[in-house]
Structures are given as C-alpha cells and as structure tokens.
Amino acid sequence: MLSRTADHLFWMARYMERAENTARMLDVNYQTSLLPQSADMAEQGWRGLLSISELTGPFSRKYREVGAGSVMDFMVRDETNPSSIVACLRAARENARAVRGALTTETWETQNQTWLEFRRLLASDYFERDPGNFFEWVKFRSHLSRGVTVGTMLQDEALHFLRIGTFLERADNTARLLDVKFQALAGDDYFGPGSAKDTLEVDFYHWSAILRSVSGFEIYRKVYRNVIRPEKVAELLMLRPDMPRSLAACMNEVVTNLQMVANEQSGETLRRAGRLRADLQYARIDEILATGLHAYLTEFLDRVNDLGVGISRDFLVPMAA
C-alpha cells in the first residue's frame, strides 16, 4: 500500500476517534457541572478538560474566563482549535475523500453524511438547546462509522491502518482522562503510603460520571459488583483486556494490527508496542498506585507518542520534525 494512502486512512480513523473522545469528555463535564458544587469546583473541572487536551494556552489567548459556555464553544465549534469536534470531523472527512478508492461506498457516505449533518446541527440551535443529546449524536456517528468500516471493508492493509489509528488515539485519550480526573478527584497523595483511602467517602456521582464517559459504568457493576472505588476504576480502565476502552485492550489491538502490516523496517516499532502491551498485561494495580499513578500514565503517554512517531516513520508520510 502507498504510504500516502495508509497515512490518510490512519488519520481518518484517529480524527474520528478524537471527535468521539472529545464529545465524551465534554459530556461528562457537562453532566457533572449540573451537580451541586461550588463555583471553584466547577471551574476546576473545565480547566481539567483543557489540560487533558493540552489546550490551556490556546484557550486563554481567546477567552478571558473558564466556564461551561466558553470551553464547550472552544471544543465544539472553534475551527482554529485542531482538537475541536468541528476540526476533527472535517479532517476525518477530508482524509476519507482523499482515499475514496480505498473505502467502500458505505464507509465514505457515512463519513460524508456525518460532516454534512454536523454542519447543519451547528447552524441550528440544537447544540445550545441540548448539549447532552448533541454529544450523544457525535458518539453515535463515531460508532456508526466504526461499525460500517469493520462490517463492509475487506480485511486487508487498509482496515489494519484504520484500526491502528483508532486504538492508538483511544489509548492516548483514556490515559489523559484518567490522569487528569484522578488528580482532580483523588489528589496526588490519595494512593500514597499511609493514605486514608479505605475510610475516604467516595463521591459516587463524580466517579460514576467518569465511568459513563468511557461507557464503563455497567461494565464496572458487572465486574466488581460493589461500590465504586477509585483503585478499581483505575484497574478497569488500565489493565482489563476485556474492557473495550482500557489501555490494555487498546494496546492488544494496536499490536495485533501492526503485526498484520509489518515490513522490513518496522521491527523496532513492533517491539516497542509489544513491550508496552506486555507491561500492561503483567502489571498489578497496587504496584502502579504504590509507585505513582501520575508518573505511570505520563510515561505511558510518552511511549504512545513514540509509537505514533515510529508508525509514521515506518509506514506513513513522516511527521514534520
């Protein structure tokens, strides 16, 4: 497969997944902002969302105050923000248009219709009237795109590059969400030696909102069958290979699909991906928490970014230095 074609497919999938994850994070913040809480706590939640996407600087240059309206406007409709939903859906559609010949008709029409319908919704007052349903629509269109892709495309290199892009992006976003939300809700020393985690009253609504943001609330109840504990939330979203949005599940998919497209120069990238998967496979949550969740997730994000660079170097159009 031509590297430029693989590049468009990889980034089409990444941008679609990024739009969905942005909608998920905005939705959980919007829902928790409706709970009884202080103004400082609400502002902290919106600042945390900007921190997840590393957009605090660009946001502060355009808006004077951090609040629900300004952050949602910046993350949904601001075309100068490369991580906004409008920018992601436009980029996904443009990448799909560039490789229409490598896609099935259903896959292309789903991407194109998503973009056209999104523009129509933005032109109306649908987003302002019901942000929750708007975010659900974005998530549904991402689910539809992924389902049509897997259900109609030949299982060849094109599909493998789409899958690699999807799960690399998902791993990155899950790690960012975990890192920022645990710092905000649990604090730096929550899991440290001598902490009072066993007697700390867990804020059920905030932790359940985090689980719902990754479609994990019902899964948590099925797996653990007890009250929501932060350490169990971390275990579910990091180490459970049967949880679709966990770090372990994402890395399983990345490695599996990388093996299917491996070439003579991708050996080192595949080795690093396999090692990262093995580290998650044999990790224990108590050991991770004892050494520091933030440090572990920071290292994970660095390694995922390194994998992205390696994949671009080995298969795609190389990233600009």
PDB file of N, CA and C in Angstrom, residues 40-129:
ATOM      1  N   ASP A  40     -15.845  27.158  42.296  1.00  0.00           N
ATOM      2  CA  ASP A  40     -14.429  26.795  42.110  1.00  0.00           C
ATOM      3  C   ASP A  40     -14.284  25.359  41.627  1.00  0.00           C
ATOM      4  N   MET A  41     -15.089  24.460  42.193  1.00  0.00           N
ATOM      5  CA  MET A  41     -15.039  23.060  41.771  1.00  0.00           C
ATOM      6  C   MET A  41     -15.468  22.917  40.315  1.00  0.00           C
ATOM      7  N   ALA A  42     -16.510  23.640  39.917  1.00  0.00           N
ATOM      8  CA  ALA A  42     -16.976  23.577  38.532  1.00  0.00           C
ATOM      9  C   ALA A  42     -15.915  24.105  37.573  1.00  0.00           C
ATOM     10  N   GLU A  43     -15.294  25.219  37.947  1.00  0.00           N
ATOM     11  CA  GLU A  43     -14.237  25.789  37.093  1.00  0.00           C
ATOM     12  C   GLU A  43     -13.048  24.848  36.986  1.00  0.00           C
ATOM     13  N   GLN A  44     -12.727  24.187  38.105  1.00  0.00           N
ATOM     14  CA  GLN A  44     -11.614  23.232  38.094  1.00  0.00           C
ATOM     15  C   GLN A  44     -11.872  22.103  37.101  1.00  0.00           C
ATOM     16  N   GLY A  45     -13.127  21.661  37.018  1.00  0.00           N
ATOM     17  CA  GLY A  45     -13.466  20.602  36.076  1.00  0.00           C
ATOM     18  C   GLY A  45     -13.248  21.013  34.634  1.00  0.00           C
ATOM     19  N   TRP A  46     -13.637  22.254  34.291  1.00  0.00           N
ATOM     20  CA  TRP A  46     -13.444  22.729  32.925  1.00  0.00           C
ATOM     21  C   TRP A  46     -11.969  22.991  32.625  1.00  0.00           C
ATOM     22  N   ARG A  47     -11.228  23.452  33.627  1.00  0.00           N
ATOM     23  CA  ARG A  47      -9.776  23.621  33.434  1.00  0.00           C
ATOM     24  C   ARG A  47      -9.104  22.262  33.214  1.00  0.00           C
ATOM     25  N   GLY A  48      -9.588  21.255  33.932  1.00  0.00           N
ATOM     26  CA  GLY A  48      -9.043  19.917  33.766  1.00  0.00           C
ATOM     27  C   GLY A  48      -9.252  19.394  32.359  1.00  0.00           C
ATOM     28  N   LEU A  49     -10.411  19.684  31.778  1.00  0.00           N
ATOM     29  CA  LEU A  49     -10.682  19.230  30.416  1.00  0.00           C
ATOM     30  C   LEU A  49      -9.717  19.876  29.422  1.00  0.00           C
ATOM     31  N   LEU A  50      -9.444  21.161  29.605  1.00  0.00           N
ATOM     32  CA  LEU A  50      -8.471  21.832  28.736  1.00  0.00           C
ATOM     33  C   LEU A  50      -7.078  21.230  28.923  1.00  0.00           C
ATOM     34  N   SER A  51      -6.769  20.865  30.168  1.00  0.00           N
ATOM     35  CA  SER A  51      -5.477  20.262  30.457  1.00  0.00           C
ATOM     36  C   SER A  51      -5.328  18.902  29.787  1.00  0.00           C
ATOM     37  N   ILE A  52      -6.401  18.111  29.771  1.00  0.00           N
ATOM     38  CA  ILE A  52      -6.369  16.802  29.121  1.00  0.00           C
ATOM     39  C   ILE A  52      -5.910  16.930  27.676  1.00  0.00           C
ATOM     40  N   SER A  53      -6.421  17.941  26.983  1.00  0.00           N
ATOM     41  CA  SER A  53      -6.124  18.127  25.561  1.00  0.00           C
ATOM     42  C   SER A  53      -4.932  19.048  25.326  1.00  0.00           C
ATOM     43  N   GLU A  54      -4.276  19.488  26.386  1.00  0.00           N
ATOM     44  CA  GLU A  54      -3.131  20.390  26.299  1.00  0.00           C
ATOM     45  C   GLU A  54      -3.502  21.655  25.526  1.00  0.00           C
ATOM     46  N   LEU A  55      -4.645  22.245  25.891  1.00  0.00           N
ATOM     47  CA  LEU A  55      -5.151  23.414  25.184  1.00  0.00           C
ATOM     48  C   LEU A  55      -5.350  24.618  26.101  1.00  0.00           C
ATOM     49  N   THR A  56      -4.760  24.581  27.298  1.00  0.00           N
ATOM     50  CA  THR A  56      -4.925  25.690  28.241  1.00  0.00           C
ATOM     51  C   THR A  56      -4.412  26.991  27.652  1.00  0.00           C
ATOM     52  N   GLY A  57      -3.230  26.947  27.024  1.00  0.00           N
ATOM     53  CA  GLY A  57      -2.637  28.146  26.427  1.00  0.00           C
ATOM     54  C   GLY A  57      -3.464  28.722  25.302  1.00  0.00           C
ATOM     55  N   PRO A  58      -3.781  27.929  24.260  1.00  0.00           N
ATOM     56  CA  PRO A  58      -4.602  28.463  23.173  1.00  0.00           C
ATOM     57  C   PRO A  58      -5.959  28.986  23.634  1.00  0.00           C
ATOM     58  N   PHE A  59      -6.559  28.308  24.634  1.00  0.00           N
ATOM     59  CA  PHE A  59      -7.848  28.768  25.141  1.00  0.00           C
ATOM     60  C   PHE A  59      -7.718  30.138  25.809  1.00  0.00           C
ATOM     61  N   SER A  60      -6.699  30.304  26.650  1.00  0.00           N
ATOM     62  CA  SER A  60      -6.534  31.553  27.404  1.00  0.00           C
ATOM     63  C   SER A  60      -6.239  32.740  26.491  1.00  0.00           C
ATOM     64  N   ARG A  61      -5.726  32.476  25.290  1.00  0.00           N
ATOM     65  CA  ARG A  61      -5.460  33.567  24.356  1.00  0.00           C
ATOM     66  C   ARG A  61      -6.731  34.045  23.660  1.00  0.00           C
ATOM     67  N   LYS A  62      -7.804  33.264  23.739  1.00  0.00           N
ATOM     68  CA  LYS A  62      -9.041  33.633  23.059  1.00  0.00           C
ATOM     69  C   LYS A  62     -10.177  33.991  24.020  1.00  0.00           C
ATOM     70  N   TYR A  63     -10.117  33.433  25.258  1.00  0.00           N
ATOM     71  CA  TYR A  63     -11.218  33.636  26.201  1.00  0.00           C
ATOM     72  C   TYR A  63     -10.672  34.152  27.522  1.00  0.00           C
ATOM     73  N   ARG A  64     -11.426  35.003  28.152  1.00  0.00           N
ATOM     74  CA  ARG A  64     -10.975  35.605  29.402  1.00  0.00           C
ATOM     75  C   ARG A  64     -11.316  34.745  30.604  1.00  0.00           C
ATOM     76  N   GLU A  65     -12.449  34.045  30.558  1.00  0.00           N
ATOM     77  CA  GLU A  65     -12.893  33.255  31.696  1.00  0.00           C
ATOM     78  C   GLU A  65     -13.108  31.802  31.298  1.00  0.00           C
ATOM     79  N   VAL A  66     -12.836  30.904  32.258  1.00  0.00           N
ATOM     80  CA  VAL A  66     -13.056  29.475  32.049  1.00  0.00           C
ATOM     81  C   VAL A  66     -14.433  29.116  32.591  1.00  0.00           C
ATOM     82  N   GLY A  67     -15.289  28.651  31.724  1.00  0.00           N
ATOM     83  CA  GLY A  67     -16.634  28.269  32.136  1.00  0.00           C
ATOM     84  C   GLY A  67     -17.233  27.306  31.135  1.00  0.00           C
ATOM     85  N   ALA A  68     -18.440  26.800  31.435  1.00  0.00           N
ATOM     86  CA  ALA A  68     -19.066  25.801  30.575  1.00  0.00           C
ATOM     87  C   ALA A  68     -19.260  26.327  29.157  1.00  0.00           C
ATOM     88  N   GLY A  69     -19.785  27.549  29.037  1.00  0.00           N
ATOM     89  CA  GLY A  69     -20.083  28.090  27.717  1.00  0.00           C
ATOM     90  C   GLY A  69     -18.847  28.292  26.864  1.00  0.00           C
ATOM     91  N   SER A  70     -17.822  28.909  27.453  1.00  0.00           N
ATOM     92  CA  SER A  70     -16.617  29.208  26.675  1.00  0.00           C
ATOM     93  C   SER A  70     -15.849  27.953  26.301  1.00  0.00           C
ATOM     94  N   VAL A  71     -15.722  27.007  27.228  1.00  0.00           N
ATOM     95  CA  VAL A  71     -14.962  25.790  26.944  1.00  0.00           C
ATOM     96  C   VAL A  71     -15.696  24.938  25.911  1.00  0.00           C
ATOM     97  N   MET A  72     -17.005  24.784  26.053  1.00  0.00           N
ATOM     98  CA  MET A  72     -17.744  23.978  25.086  1.00  0.00           C
ATOM     99  C   MET A  72     -17.718  24.615  23.699  1.00  0.00           C
ATOM    100  N   ASP A  73     -17.811  25.943  23.641  1.00  0.00           N
ATOM    101  CA  ASP A  73     -17.723  26.627  22.357  1.00  0.00           C
ATOM    102  C   ASP A  73     -16.355  26.388  21.711  1.00  0.00           C
ATOM    103  N   PHE A  74     -15.299  26.472  22.514  1.00  0.00           N
ATOM    104  CA  PHE A  74     -13.933  26.275  22.038  1.00  0.00           C
ATOM    105  C   PHE A  74     -13.698  24.846  21.566  1.00  0.00           C
ATOM    106  N   MET A  75     -14.292  23.882  22.290  1.00  0.00           N
ATOM    107  CA  MET A  75     -14.039  22.471  21.994  1.00  0.00           C
ATOM    108  C   MET A  75     -15.014  21.876  20.975  1.00  0.00           C
ATOM    109  N   VAL A  76     -16.065  22.592  20.650  1.00  0.00           N
ATOM    110  CA  VAL A  76     -17.048  22.079  19.693  1.00  0.00           C
ATOM    111  C   VAL A  76     -16.960  22.778  18.349  1.00  0.00           C
ATOM    112  N   ARG A  77     -17.023  24.104  18.340  1.00  0.00           N
ATOM    113  CA  ARG A  77     -17.219  24.815  17.076  1.00  0.00           C
ATOM    114  C   ARG A  77     -16.041  25.688  16.641  1.00  0.00           C
ATOM    115  N   ASP A  78     -14.993  25.818  17.459  1.00  0.00           N
ATOM    116  CA  ASP A  78     -13.862  26.683  17.115  1.00  0.00           C
ATOM    117  C   ASP A  78     -12.958  25.988  16.092  1.00  0.00           C
ATOM    118  N   GLU A  79     -12.956  26.479  14.862  1.00  0.00           N
ATOM    119  CA  GLU A  79     -12.195  25.834  13.799  1.00  0.00           C
ATOM    120  C   GLU A  79     -10.693  26.075  13.917  1.00  0.00           C
ATOM    121  N   THR A  80     -10.276  27.030  14.741  1.00  0.00           N
ATOM    122  CA  THR A  80      -8.845  27.253  14.941  1.00  0.00           C
ATOM    123  C   THR A  80      -8.261  26.290  15.966  1.00  0.00           C
ATOM    124  N   ASN A  81      -9.118  25.582  16.682  1.00  0.00           N
ATOM    125  CA  ASN A  81      -8.675  24.579  17.645  1.00  0.00           C
ATOM    126  C   ASN A  81      -8.601  23.222  16.950  1.00  0.00           C
ATOM    127  N   PRO A  82      -7.400  22.669  16.738  1.00  0.00           N
ATOM    128  CA  PRO A  82      -7.271  21.412  15.986  1.00  0.00           C
ATOM    129  C   PRO A  82      -7.899  20.206  16.672  1.00  0.00           C
ATOM    130  N   SER A  83      -8.214  20.322  17.968  1.00  0.00           N
ATOM    131  CA  SER A  83      -8.839  19.217  18.685  1.00  0.00           C
ATOM    132  C   SER A  83     -10.334  19.410  18.876  1.00  0.00           C
ATOM    133  N   SER A  84     -10.896  20.486  18.317  1.00  0.00           N
ATOM    134  CA  SER A  84     -12.343  20.687  18.434  1.00  0.00           C
ATOM    135  C   SER A  84     -13.070  19.648  17.596  1.00  0.00           C
ATOM    136  N   ILE A  85     -14.324  19.421  17.932  1.00  0.00           N
ATOM    137  CA  ILE A  85     -15.105  18.422  17.208  1.00  0.00           C
ATOM    138  C   ILE A  85     -15.264  18.815  15.745  1.00  0.00           C
ATOM    139  N   VAL A  86     -15.494  20.092  15.471  1.00  0.00           N
ATOM    140  CA  VAL A  86     -15.662  20.522  14.080  1.00  0.00           C
ATOM    141  C   VAL A  86     -14.379  20.300  13.290  1.00  0.00           C
ATOM    142  N   ALA A  87     -13.224  20.587  13.890  1.00  0.00           N
ATOM    143  CA  ALA A  87     -11.949  20.394  13.189  1.00  0.00           C
ATOM    144  C   ALA A  87     -11.671  18.913  12.952  1.00  0.00           C
ATOM    145  N   CYS A  88     -11.994  18.084  13.937  1.00  0.00           N
ATOM    146  CA  CYS A  88     -11.748  16.638  13.806  1.00  0.00           C
ATOM    147  C   CYS A  88     -12.636  16.009  12.746  1.00  0.00           C
ATOM    148  N   LEU A  89     -13.924  16.347  12.755  1.00  0.00           N
ATOM    149  CA  LEU A  89     -14.840  15.756  11.770  1.00  0.00           C
ATOM    150  C   LEU A  89     -14.516  16.242  10.361  1.00  0.00           C
ATOM    151  N   ARG A  90     -14.114  17.496  10.249  1.00  0.00           N
ATOM    152  CA  ARG A  90     -13.714  17.994   8.926  1.00  0.00           C
ATOM    153  C   ARG A  90     -12.465  17.269   8.429  1.00  0.00           C
ATOM    154  N   ALA A  91     -11.468  17.099   9.328  1.00  0.00           N
ATOM    155  CA  ALA A  91     -10.233  16.415   8.943  1.00  0.00           C
ATOM    156  C   ALA A  91     -10.492  14.958   8.603  1.00  0.00           C
ATOM    157  N   ALA A  92     -11.374  14.291   9.355  1.00  0.00           N
ATOM    158  CA  ALA A  92     -11.709  12.896   9.064  1.00  0.00           C
ATOM    159  C   ALA A  92     -12.346  12.784   7.691  1.00  0.00           C
ATOM    160  N   ARG A  93     -13.253  13.696   7.373  1.00  0.00           N
ATOM    161  CA  ARG A  93     -13.928  13.664   6.079  1.00  0.00           C
ATOM    162  C   ARG A  93     -12.958  13.954   4.944  1.00  0.00           C
ATOM    163  N   GLU A  94     -12.047  14.912   5.128  1.00  0.00           N
ATOM    164  CA  GLU A  94     -11.092  15.241   4.076  1.00  0.00           C
ATOM    165  C   GLU A  94     -10.118  14.100   3.823  1.00  0.00           C
ATOM    166  N   ASN A  95      -9.685  13.425   4.891  1.00  0.00           N
ATOM    167  CA  ASN A  95      -8.809  12.274   4.715  1.00  0.00           C
ATOM    168  C   ASN A  95      -9.545  11.142   3.992  1.00  0.00           C
ATOM    169  N   ALA A  96     -10.828  10.954   4.327  1.00  0.00           N
ATOM    170  CA  ALA A  96     -11.618   9.934   3.647  1.00  0.00           C
ATOM    171  C   ALA A  96     -11.802  10.272   2.171  1.00  0.00           C
ATOM    172  N   ARG A  97     -12.040  11.547   1.876  1.00  0.00           N
ATOM    173  CA  ARG A  97     -12.233  11.974   0.485  1.00  0.00           C
ATOM    174  C   ARG A  97     -10.977  11.733  -0.349  1.00  0.00           C
ATOM    175  N   ALA A  98      -9.813  11.886   0.289  1.00  0.00           N
ATOM    176  CA  ALA A  98      -8.552  11.717  -0.435  1.00  0.00           C
ATOM    177  C   ALA A  98      -8.305  10.272  -0.844  1.00  0.00           C
ATOM    178  N   VAL A  99      -8.948   9.321  -0.139  1.00  0.00           N
ATOM    179  CA  VAL A  99      -8.725   7.896  -0.440  1.00  0.00           C
ATOM    180  C   VAL A  99     -10.055   7.175  -0.671  1.00  0.00           C
ATOM    181  N   ARG A 100     -10.966   7.821  -1.366  1.00  0.00           N
ATOM    182  CA  ARG A 100     -12.278   7.210  -1.602  1.00  0.00           C
ATOM    183  C   ARG A 100     -12.166   5.850  -2.275  1.00  0.00           C
ATOM    184  N   GLY A 101     -11.144   5.691  -3.121  1.00  0.00           N
ATOM    185  CA  GLY A 101     -10.977   4.428  -3.828  1.00  0.00           C
ATOM    186  C   GLY A 101     -10.592   3.279  -2.921  1.00  0.00           C
ATOM    187  N   ALA A 102     -10.052   3.592  -1.718  1.00  0.00           N
ATOM    188  CA  ALA A 102      -9.662   2.541  -0.771  1.00  0.00           C
ATOM    189  C   ALA A 102     -10.779   2.213   0.206  1.00  0.00           C
ATOM    190  N   LEU A 103     -11.894   2.959   0.130  1.00  0.00           N
ATOM    191  CA  LEU A 103     -13.013   2.771   1.054  1.00  0.00           C
ATOM    192  C   LEU A 103     -14.206   2.186   0.324  1.00  0.00           C
ATOM    193  N   THR A 104     -15.061   1.496   1.057  1.00  0.00           N
ATOM    194  CA  THR A 104     -16.335   1.075   0.470  1.00  0.00           C
ATOM    195  C   THR A 104     -17.255   2.286   0.363  1.00  0.00           C
ATOM    196  N   THR A 105     -18.249   2.168  -0.495  1.00  0.00           N
ATOM    197  CA  THR A 105     -19.203   3.266  -0.667  1.00  0.00           C
ATOM    198  C   THR A 105     -19.873   3.614   0.656  1.00  0.00           C
ATOM    199  N   GLU A 106     -20.234   2.592   1.428  1.00  0.00           N
ATOM    200  CA  GLU A 106     -20.903   2.831   2.721  1.00  0.00           C
ATOM    201  C   GLU A 106     -20.007   3.594   3.688  1.00  0.00           C
ATOM    202  N   THR A 107     -18.719   3.257   3.702  1.00  0.00           N
ATOM    203  CA  THR A 107     -17.791   3.938   4.608  1.00  0.00           C
ATOM    204  C   THR A 107     -17.655   5.410   4.233  1.00  0.00           C
ATOM    205  N   TRP A 108     -17.479   5.690   2.953  1.00  0.00           N
ATOM    206  CA  TRP A 108     -17.354   7.078   2.521  1.00  0.00           C
ATOM    207  C   TRP A 108     -18.639   7.856   2.788  1.00  0.00           C
ATOM    208  N   GLU A 109     -19.781   7.282   2.452  1.00  0.00           N
ATOM    209  CA  GLU A 109     -21.049   8.003   2.641  1.00  0.00           C
ATOM    210  C   GLU A 109     -21.315   8.285   4.119  1.00  0.00           C
ATOM    211  N   THR A 110     -20.897   7.378   4.995  1.00  0.00           N
ATOM    212  CA  THR A 110     -21.071   7.614   6.430  1.00  0.00           C
ATOM    213  C   THR A 110     -20.231   8.800   6.885  1.00  0.00           C
ATOM    214  N   GLN A 111     -18.983   8.854   6.446  1.00  0.00           N
ATOM    215  CA  GLN A 111     -18.116   9.976   6.801  1.00  0.00           C
ATOM    216  C   GLN A 111     -18.660  11.287   6.248  1.00  0.00           C
ATOM    217  N   ASN A 112     -19.050  11.274   4.999  1.00  0.00           N
ATOM    218  CA  ASN A 112     -19.530  12.498   4.355  1.00  0.00           C
ATOM    219  C   ASN A 112     -20.822  12.984   4.994  1.00  0.00           C
ATOM    220  N   GLN A 113     -21.753  12.062   5.242  1.00  0.00           N
ATOM    221  CA  GLN A 113     -23.032  12.433   5.841  1.00  0.00           C
ATOM    222  C   GLN A 113     -22.851  12.960   7.261  1.00  0.00           C
ATOM    223  N   THR A 114     -21.898  12.392   8.001  1.00  0.00           N
ATOM    224  CA  THR A 114     -21.618  12.889   9.358  1.00  0.00           C
ATOM    225  C   THR A 114     -21.208  14.348   9.308  1.00  0.00           C
ATOM    226  N   TRP A 115     -20.324  14.703   8.380  1.00  0.00           N
ATOM    227  CA  TRP A 115     -19.850  16.077   8.278  1.00  0.00           C
ATOM    228  C   TRP A 115     -20.982  17.018   7.861  1.00  0.00           C
ATOM    229  N   LEU A 116     -21.767  16.623   6.866  1.00  0.00           N
ATOM    230  CA  LEU A 116     -22.852  17.479   6.394  1.00  0.00           C
ATOM    231  C   LEU A 116     -23.908  17.687   7.477  1.00  0.00           C
ATOM    232  N   GLU A 117     -24.251  16.606   8.186  1.00  0.00           N
ATOM    233  CA  GLU A 117     -25.250  16.708   9.248  1.00  0.00           C
ATOM    234  C   GLU A 117     -24.731  17.526  10.418  1.00  0.00           C
ATOM    235  N   PHE A 118     -23.446  17.391  10.723  1.00  0.00           N
ATOM    236  CA  PHE A 118     -22.854  18.166  11.813  1.00  0.00           C
ATOM    237  C   PHE A 118     -22.928  19.662  11.512  1.00  0.00           C
ATOM    238  N   ARG A 119     -22.624  20.031  10.290  1.00  0.00           N
ATOM    239  CA  ARG A 119     -22.709  21.452   9.915  1.00  0.00           C
ATOM    240  C   ARG A 119     -24.143  21.960  10.046  1.00  0.00           C
ATOM    241  N   ARG A 120     -25.093  21.125   9.678  1.00  0.00           N
ATOM    242  CA  ARG A 120     -26.496  21.529   9.801  1.00  0.00           C
ATOM    243  C   ARG A 120     -26.887  21.733  11.263  1.00  0.00           C
ATOM    244  N   LEU A 121     -26.428  20.821  12.137  1.00  0.00           N
ATOM    245  CA  LEU A 121     -26.746  20.936  13.558  1.00  0.00           C
ATOM    246  C   LEU A 121     -26.117  22.189  14.171  1.00  0.00           C
ATOM    247  N   LEU A 122     -24.885  22.499  13.758  1.00  0.00           N
ATOM    248  CA  LEU A 122     -24.238  23.705  14.280  1.00  0.00           C
ATOM    249  C   LEU A 122     -24.954  24.964  13.823  1.00  0.00           C
ATOM    250  N   ALA A 123     -25.469  24.949  12.605  1.00  0.00           N
ATOM    251  CA  ALA A 123     -26.179  26.119  12.085  1.00  0.00           C
ATOM    252  C   ALA A 123     -27.501  26.339  12.806  1.00  0.00           C
ATOM    253  N   SER A 124     -28.077  25.274  13.331  1.00  0.00           N
ATOM    254  CA  SER A 124     -29.302  25.407  14.121  1.00  0.00           C
ATOM    255  C   SER A 124     -28.919  25.667  15.579  1.00  0.00           C
ATOM    256  N   ASP A 125     -29.910  25.685  16.467  1.00  0.00           N
ATOM    257  CA  ASP A 125     -29.624  25.906  17.889  1.00  0.00           C
ATOM    258  C   ASP A 125     -29.663  24.593  18.667  1.00  0.00           C
ATOM    259  N   TYR A 126     -29.490  23.462  17.965  1.00  0.00           N
ATOM    260  CA  TYR A 126     -29.579  22.150  18.607  1.00  0.00           C
ATOM    261  C   TYR A 126     -28.546  21.985  19.712  1.00  0.00           C
ATOM    262  N   PHE A 127     -27.311  22.403  19.448  1.00  0.00           N
ATOM    263  CA  PHE A 127     -26.237  22.276  20.435  1.00  0.00           C
ATOM    264  C   PHE A 127     -26.541  23.101  21.681  1.00  0.00           C
ATOM    265  N   GLU A 128     -26.984  24.330  21.500  1.00  0.00           N
ATOM    266  CA  GLU A 128     -27.279  25.197  22.644  1.00  0.00           C
ATOM    267  C   GLU A 128     -28.473  24.684  23.439  1.00  0.00           C
ATOM    268  N   ARG A 129     -29.481  24.125  22.756  1.00  0.00           N
ATOM    269  CA  ARG A 129     -30.682  23.667  23.441  1.00  0.00           C
ATOM    270  C   ARG A 129     -30.449  22.402  24.263  1.00  0.00           C
TER     271      ARG A 129
END
